PDB file of C-alpha atoms and ligand atoms in Angstrom:
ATOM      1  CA  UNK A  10      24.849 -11.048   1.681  1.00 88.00           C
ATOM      2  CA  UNK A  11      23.647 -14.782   1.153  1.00 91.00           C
ATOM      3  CA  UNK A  12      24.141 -17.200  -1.188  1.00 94.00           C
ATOM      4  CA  UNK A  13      21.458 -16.864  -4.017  1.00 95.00           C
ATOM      5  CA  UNK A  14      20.566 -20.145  -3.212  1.00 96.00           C
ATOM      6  CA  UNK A  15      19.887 -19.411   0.399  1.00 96.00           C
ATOM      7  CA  UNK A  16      18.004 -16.189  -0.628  1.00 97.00           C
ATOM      8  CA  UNK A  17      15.633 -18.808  -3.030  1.00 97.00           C
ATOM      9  CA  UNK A  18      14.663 -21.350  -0.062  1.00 97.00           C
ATOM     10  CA  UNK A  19      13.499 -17.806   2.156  1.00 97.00           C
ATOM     11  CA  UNK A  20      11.959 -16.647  -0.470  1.00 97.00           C
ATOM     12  CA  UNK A  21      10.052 -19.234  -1.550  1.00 97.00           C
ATOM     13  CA  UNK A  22       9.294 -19.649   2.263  1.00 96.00           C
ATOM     14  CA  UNK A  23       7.974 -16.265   2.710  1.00 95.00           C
ATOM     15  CA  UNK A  24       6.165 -16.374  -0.599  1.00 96.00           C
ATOM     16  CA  UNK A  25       4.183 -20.015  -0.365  1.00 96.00           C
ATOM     17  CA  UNK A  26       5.971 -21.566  -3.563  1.00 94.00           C
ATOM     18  CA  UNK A  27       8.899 -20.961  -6.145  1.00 95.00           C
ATOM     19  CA  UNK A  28       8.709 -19.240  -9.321  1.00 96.00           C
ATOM     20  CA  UNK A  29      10.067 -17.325 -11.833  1.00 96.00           C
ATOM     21  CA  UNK A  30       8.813 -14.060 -10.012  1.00 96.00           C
ATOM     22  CA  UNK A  31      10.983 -15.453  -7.180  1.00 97.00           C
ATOM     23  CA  UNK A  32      13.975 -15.264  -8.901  1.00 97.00           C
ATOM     24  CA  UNK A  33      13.125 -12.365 -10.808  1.00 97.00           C
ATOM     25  CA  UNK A  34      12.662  -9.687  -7.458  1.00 98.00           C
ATOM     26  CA  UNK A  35      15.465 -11.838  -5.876  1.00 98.00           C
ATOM     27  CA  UNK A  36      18.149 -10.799  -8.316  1.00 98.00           C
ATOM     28  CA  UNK A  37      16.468  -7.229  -8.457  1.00 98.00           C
ATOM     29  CA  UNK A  38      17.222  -6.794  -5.279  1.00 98.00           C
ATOM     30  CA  UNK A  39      20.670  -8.114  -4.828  1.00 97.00           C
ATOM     31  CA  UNK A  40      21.154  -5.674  -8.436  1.00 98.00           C
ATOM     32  CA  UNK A  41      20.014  -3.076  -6.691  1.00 98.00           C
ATOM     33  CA  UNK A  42      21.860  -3.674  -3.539  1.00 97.00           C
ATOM     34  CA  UNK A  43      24.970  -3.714  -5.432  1.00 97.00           C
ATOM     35  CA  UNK A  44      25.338  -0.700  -7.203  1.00 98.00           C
ATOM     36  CA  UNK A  45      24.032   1.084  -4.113  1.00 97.00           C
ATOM     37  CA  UNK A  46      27.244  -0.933  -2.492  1.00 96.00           C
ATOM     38  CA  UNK A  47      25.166  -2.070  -0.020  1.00 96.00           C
ATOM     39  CA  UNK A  48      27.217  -5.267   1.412  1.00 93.00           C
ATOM     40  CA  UNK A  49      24.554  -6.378   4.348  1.00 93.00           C
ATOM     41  CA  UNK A  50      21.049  -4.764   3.774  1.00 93.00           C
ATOM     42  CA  UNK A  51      19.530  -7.174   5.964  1.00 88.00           C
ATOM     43  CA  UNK A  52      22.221  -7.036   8.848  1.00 89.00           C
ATOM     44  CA  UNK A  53      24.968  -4.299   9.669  1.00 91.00           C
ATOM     45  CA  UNK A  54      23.429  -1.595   7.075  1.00 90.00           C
ATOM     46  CA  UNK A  55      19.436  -2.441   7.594  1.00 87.00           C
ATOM     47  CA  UNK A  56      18.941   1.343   8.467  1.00 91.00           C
ATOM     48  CA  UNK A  57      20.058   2.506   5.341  1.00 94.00           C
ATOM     49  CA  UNK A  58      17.375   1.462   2.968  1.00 96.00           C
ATOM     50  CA  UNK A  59      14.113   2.204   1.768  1.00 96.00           C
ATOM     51  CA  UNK A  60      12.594   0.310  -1.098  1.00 97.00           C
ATOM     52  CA  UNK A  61       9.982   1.176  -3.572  1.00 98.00           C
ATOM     53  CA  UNK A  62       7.997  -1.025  -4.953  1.00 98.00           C
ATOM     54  CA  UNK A  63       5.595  -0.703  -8.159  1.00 98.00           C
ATOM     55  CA  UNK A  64       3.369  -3.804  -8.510  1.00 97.00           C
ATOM     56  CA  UNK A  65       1.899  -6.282  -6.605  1.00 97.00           C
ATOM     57  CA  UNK A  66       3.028  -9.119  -7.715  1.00 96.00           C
ATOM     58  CA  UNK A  67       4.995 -12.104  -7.465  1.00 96.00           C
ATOM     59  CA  UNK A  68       8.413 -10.510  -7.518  1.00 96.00           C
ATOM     60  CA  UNK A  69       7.706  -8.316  -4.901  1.00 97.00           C
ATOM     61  CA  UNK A  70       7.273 -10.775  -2.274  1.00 97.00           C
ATOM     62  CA  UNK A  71      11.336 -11.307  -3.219  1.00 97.00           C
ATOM     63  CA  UNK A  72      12.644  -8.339  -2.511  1.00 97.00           C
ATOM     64  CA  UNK A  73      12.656  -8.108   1.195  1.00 96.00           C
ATOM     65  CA  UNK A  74      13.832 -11.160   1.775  1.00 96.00           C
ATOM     66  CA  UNK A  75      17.404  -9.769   0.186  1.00 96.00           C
ATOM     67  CA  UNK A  76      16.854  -6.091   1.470  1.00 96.00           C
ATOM     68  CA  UNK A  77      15.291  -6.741   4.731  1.00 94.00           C
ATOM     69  CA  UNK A  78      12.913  -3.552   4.427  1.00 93.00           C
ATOM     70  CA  UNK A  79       9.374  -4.428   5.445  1.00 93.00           C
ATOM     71  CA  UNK A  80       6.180  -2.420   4.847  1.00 94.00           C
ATOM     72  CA  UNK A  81       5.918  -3.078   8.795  1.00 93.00           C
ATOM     73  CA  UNK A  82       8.748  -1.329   9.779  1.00 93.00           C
ATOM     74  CA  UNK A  83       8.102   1.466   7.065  1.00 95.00           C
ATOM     75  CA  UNK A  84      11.197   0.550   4.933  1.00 96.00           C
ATOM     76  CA  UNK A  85       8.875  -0.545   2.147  1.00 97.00           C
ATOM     77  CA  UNK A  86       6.975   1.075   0.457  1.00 97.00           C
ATOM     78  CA  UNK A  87       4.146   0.586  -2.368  1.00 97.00           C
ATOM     79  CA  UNK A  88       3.424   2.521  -5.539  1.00 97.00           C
ATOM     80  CA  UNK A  89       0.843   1.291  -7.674  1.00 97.00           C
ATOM     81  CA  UNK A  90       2.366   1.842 -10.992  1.00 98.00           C
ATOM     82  CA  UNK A  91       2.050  -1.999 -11.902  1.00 98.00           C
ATOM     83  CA  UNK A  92       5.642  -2.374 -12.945  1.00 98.00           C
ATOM     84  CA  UNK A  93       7.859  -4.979 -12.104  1.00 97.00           C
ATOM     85  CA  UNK A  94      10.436  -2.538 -11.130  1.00 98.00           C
ATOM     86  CA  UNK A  95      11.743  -1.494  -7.661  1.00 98.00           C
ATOM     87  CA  UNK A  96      14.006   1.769  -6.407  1.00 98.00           C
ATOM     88  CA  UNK A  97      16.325   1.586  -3.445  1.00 98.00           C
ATOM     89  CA  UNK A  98      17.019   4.302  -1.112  1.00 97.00           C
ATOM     90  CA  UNK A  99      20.365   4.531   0.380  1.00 97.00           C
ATOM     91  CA  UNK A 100      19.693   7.032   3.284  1.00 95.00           C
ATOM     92  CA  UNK A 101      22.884   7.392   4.393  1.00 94.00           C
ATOM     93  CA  UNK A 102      24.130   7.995   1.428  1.00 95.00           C
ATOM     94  CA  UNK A 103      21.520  10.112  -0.319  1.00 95.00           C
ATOM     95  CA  UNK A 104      21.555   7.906  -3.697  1.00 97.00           C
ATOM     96  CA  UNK A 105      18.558   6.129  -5.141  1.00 98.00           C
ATOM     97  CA  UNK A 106      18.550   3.775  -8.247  1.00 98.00           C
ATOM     98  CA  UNK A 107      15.590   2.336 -10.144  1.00 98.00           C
ATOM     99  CA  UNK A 108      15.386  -1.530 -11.641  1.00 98.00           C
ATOM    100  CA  UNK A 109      13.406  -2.423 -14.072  1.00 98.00           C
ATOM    101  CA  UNK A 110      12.664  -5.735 -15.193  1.00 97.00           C
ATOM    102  CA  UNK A 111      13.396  -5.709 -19.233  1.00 97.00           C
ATOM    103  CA  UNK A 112      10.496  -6.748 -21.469  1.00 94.00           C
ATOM    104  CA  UNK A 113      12.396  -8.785 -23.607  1.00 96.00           C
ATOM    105  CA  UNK A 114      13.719 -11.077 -20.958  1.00 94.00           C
ATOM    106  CA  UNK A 115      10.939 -13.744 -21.564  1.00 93.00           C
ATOM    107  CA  UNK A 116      11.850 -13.927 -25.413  1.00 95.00           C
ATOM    108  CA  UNK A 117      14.823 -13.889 -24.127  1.00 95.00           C
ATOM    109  CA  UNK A 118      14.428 -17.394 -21.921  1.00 95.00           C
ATOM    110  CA  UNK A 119      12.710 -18.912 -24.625  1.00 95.00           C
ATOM    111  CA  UNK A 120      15.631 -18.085 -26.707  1.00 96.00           C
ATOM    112  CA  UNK A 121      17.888 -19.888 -24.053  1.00 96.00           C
ATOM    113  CA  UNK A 122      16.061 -22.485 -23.251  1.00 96.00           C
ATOM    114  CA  UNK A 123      13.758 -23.787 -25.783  1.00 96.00           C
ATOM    115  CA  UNK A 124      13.584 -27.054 -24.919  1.00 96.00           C
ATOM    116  CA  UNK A 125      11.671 -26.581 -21.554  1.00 95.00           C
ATOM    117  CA  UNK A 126       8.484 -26.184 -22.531  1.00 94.00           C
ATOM    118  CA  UNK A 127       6.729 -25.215 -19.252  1.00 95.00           C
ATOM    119  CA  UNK A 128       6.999 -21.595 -18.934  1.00 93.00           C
ATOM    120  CA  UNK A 129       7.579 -20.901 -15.496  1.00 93.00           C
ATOM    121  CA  UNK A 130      10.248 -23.640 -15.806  1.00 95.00           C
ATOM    122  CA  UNK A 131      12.090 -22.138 -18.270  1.00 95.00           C
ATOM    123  CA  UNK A 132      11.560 -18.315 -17.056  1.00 96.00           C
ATOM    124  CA  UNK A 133      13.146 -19.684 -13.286  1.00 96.00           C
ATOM    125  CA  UNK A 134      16.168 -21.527 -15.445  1.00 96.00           C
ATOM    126  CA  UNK A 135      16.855 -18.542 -17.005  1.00 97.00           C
ATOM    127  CA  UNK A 136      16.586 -15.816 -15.237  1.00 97.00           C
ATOM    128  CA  UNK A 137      19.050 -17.562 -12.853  1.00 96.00           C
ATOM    129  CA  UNK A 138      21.482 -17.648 -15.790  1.00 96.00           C
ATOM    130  CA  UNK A 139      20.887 -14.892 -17.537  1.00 96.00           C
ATOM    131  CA  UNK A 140      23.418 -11.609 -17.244  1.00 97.00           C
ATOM    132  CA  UNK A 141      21.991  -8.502 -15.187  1.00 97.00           C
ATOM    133  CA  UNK A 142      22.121  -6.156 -18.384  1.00 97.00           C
ATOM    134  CA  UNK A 143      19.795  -9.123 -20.277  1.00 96.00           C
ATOM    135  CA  UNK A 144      17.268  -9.124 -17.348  1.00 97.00           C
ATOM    136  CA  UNK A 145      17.289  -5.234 -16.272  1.00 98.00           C
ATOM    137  CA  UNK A 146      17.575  -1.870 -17.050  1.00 98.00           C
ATOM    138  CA  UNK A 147      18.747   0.830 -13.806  1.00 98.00           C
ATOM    139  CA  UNK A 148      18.527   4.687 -13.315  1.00 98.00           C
ATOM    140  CA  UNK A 149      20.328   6.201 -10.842  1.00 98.00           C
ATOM    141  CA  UNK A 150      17.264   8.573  -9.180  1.00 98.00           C
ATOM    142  CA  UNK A 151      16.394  11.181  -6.608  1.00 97.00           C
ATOM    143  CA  UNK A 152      13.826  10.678  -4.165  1.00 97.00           C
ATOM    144  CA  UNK A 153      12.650  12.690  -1.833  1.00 94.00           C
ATOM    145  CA  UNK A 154      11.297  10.701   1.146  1.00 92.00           C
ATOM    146  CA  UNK A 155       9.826  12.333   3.584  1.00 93.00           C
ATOM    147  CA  UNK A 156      10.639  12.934   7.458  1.00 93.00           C
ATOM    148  CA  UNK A 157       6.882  11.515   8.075  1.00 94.00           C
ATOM    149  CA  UNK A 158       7.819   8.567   5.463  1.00 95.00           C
ATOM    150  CA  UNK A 159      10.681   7.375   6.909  1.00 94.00           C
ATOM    151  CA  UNK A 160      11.520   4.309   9.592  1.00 92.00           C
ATOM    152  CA  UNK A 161      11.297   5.866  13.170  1.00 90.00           C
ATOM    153  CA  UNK A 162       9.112   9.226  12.625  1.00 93.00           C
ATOM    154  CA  UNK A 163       7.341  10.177  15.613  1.00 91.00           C
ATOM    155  CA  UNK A 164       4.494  12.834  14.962  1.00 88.00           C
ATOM    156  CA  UNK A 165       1.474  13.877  16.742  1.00 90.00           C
ATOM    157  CA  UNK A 166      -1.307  11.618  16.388  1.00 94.00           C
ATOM    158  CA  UNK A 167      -4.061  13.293  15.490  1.00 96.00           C
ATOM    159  CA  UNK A 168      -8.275  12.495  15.766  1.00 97.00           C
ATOM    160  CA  UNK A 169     -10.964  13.067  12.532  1.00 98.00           C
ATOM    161  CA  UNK A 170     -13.392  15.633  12.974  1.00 97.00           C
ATOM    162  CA  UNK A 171     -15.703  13.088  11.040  1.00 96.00           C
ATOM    163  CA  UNK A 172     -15.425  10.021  11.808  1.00 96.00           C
ATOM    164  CA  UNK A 173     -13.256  10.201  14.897  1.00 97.00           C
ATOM    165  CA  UNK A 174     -10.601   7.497  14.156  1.00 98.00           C
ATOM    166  CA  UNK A 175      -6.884   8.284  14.765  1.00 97.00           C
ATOM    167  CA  UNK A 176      -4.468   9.243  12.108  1.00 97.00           C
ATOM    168  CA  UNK A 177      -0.711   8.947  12.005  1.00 96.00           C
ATOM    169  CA  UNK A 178       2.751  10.140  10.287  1.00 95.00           C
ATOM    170  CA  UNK A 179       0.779  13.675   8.866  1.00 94.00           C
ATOM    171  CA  UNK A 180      -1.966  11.669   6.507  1.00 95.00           C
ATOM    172  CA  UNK A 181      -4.990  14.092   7.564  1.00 96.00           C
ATOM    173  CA  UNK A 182      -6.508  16.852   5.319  1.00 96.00           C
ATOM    174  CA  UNK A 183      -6.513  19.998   7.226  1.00 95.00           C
ATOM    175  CA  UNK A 184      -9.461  21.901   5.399  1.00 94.00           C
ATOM    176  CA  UNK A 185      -9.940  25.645   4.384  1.00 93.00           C
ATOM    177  CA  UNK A 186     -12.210  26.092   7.653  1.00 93.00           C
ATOM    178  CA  UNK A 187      -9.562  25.045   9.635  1.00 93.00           C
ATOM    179  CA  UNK A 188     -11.066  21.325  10.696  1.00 95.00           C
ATOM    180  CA  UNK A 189      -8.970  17.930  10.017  1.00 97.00           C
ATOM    181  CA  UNK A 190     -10.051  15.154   8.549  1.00 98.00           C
ATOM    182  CA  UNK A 191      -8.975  11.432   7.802  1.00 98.00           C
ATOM    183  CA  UNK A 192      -8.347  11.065   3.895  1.00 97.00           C
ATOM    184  CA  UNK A 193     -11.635   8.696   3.607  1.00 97.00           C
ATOM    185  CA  UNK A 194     -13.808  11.531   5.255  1.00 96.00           C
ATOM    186  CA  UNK A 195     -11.682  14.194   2.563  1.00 96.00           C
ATOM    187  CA  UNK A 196     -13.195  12.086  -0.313  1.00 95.00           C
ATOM    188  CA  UNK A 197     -10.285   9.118  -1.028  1.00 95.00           C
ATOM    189  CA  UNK A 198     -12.649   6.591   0.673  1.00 95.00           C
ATOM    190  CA  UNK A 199     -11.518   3.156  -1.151  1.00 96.00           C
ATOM    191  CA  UNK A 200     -14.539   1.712   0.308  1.00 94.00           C
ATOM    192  CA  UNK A 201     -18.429   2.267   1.036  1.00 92.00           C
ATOM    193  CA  UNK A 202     -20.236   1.567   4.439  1.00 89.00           C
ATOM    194  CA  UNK A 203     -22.780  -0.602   4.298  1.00 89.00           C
ATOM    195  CA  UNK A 204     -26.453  -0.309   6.707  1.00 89.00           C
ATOM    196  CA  UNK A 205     -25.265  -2.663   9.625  1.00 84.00           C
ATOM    197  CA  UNK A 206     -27.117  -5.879   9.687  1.00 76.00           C
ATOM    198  CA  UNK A 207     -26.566  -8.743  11.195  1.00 73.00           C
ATOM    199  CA  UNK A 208     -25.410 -11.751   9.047  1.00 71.00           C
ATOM    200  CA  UNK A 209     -27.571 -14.646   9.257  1.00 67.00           C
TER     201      UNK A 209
HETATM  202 ZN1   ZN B 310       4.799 -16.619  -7.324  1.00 63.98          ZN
HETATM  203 ZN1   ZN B 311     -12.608  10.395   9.041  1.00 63.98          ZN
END
């Protein structure tokens, strides 16, 4: 693994600027790494892990740059539970363990550090400083990750009955008359199509 201080110039790299969300998913990660014993998650043992993630936010743009898994290559993967909080898969291994950010770890920078007075300031200070047990709780977990979820799968790819786009890694919804349909055409559609016009 890098230095931390490597791991906060990528990450603020990847992520557009530094903050306190930076450090925050970094150290998550390298926790998480660690009790997995996970010595080179971006190098000799990136086949071994798939992360979790539970909010979109700051501190998730952290994590890969210590684990390596990318939503891209299928090693990362998003749960909208809006938790800063993360679980890493060890495949090889079978183990899984959940971090979760503490609640009281802001009180607990201002505690530190009350003479910085800007927040993010003081939030970055400390949660450099601070001990892992201050910043995080961890449960060790079971998940059950697919063979269609994981890095590498290769399925049939099949066509909507509806709407006639392609659908991989098993996410059609074969209905009770037999016919197959994307998940928008089933009823999840996240969106709404609009009469085409042309803008002006
Ligand atoms: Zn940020
Ligand atoms: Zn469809």
């Amino acid at each position: 693994m890098k230095s931390f201080a490597e791991y906060e110039v990528l990450a603020a790299a990847a992520h557009g600027h530094m903050c306190a969300g930076q450090i925050l998913g970094l150290r998550l990660a390298v926790l998480g790494c660690r009790l997995l014993g996970i010595a080179d998650p971006a190098g000799a043992d990136r086949k071994r892990l798939v992360t979790y993630v539970e909010i979109d936010r700051c501190a998730t743009d952290a994590i890969p740059v210590v684990t390596g898994c990318r939503m891209g290559k299928r090693a990362l993967k998003f749960r909208d539970f809006g938790k800063v909080a993360a679980t890493f898969c060890d495949l090889e291994s079978g183990r899984a363990v959940r971090v979760i950010a503490r609640e009281s770890s802001k009180q607990k920078a201002r505690e530190m550090y009350p003479e910085i007075a800007d927040k993010n300031q003081q939030q970055m200070r400390a949660y450099r400083d601070m001990a892992d047990e201050d910043l995080f709780a961890h449960q060790w977990v079971r998940v059950r990750v697919e063979p269609q979820d994981l890095p590498g799968f290769k399925g049939p790819r099949v066509v909507c009955a509806e709407c006639g786009e392609g659908i991989n890694f098993k996410r059609e919804v074969v209905r009770e008359d037999g016919s197959t349909l994307c998940r928008a055409c089933a009823g999840e559609r996240y969106y709404e199509v609009l009469p085409s016009f042309e803008p002006e």
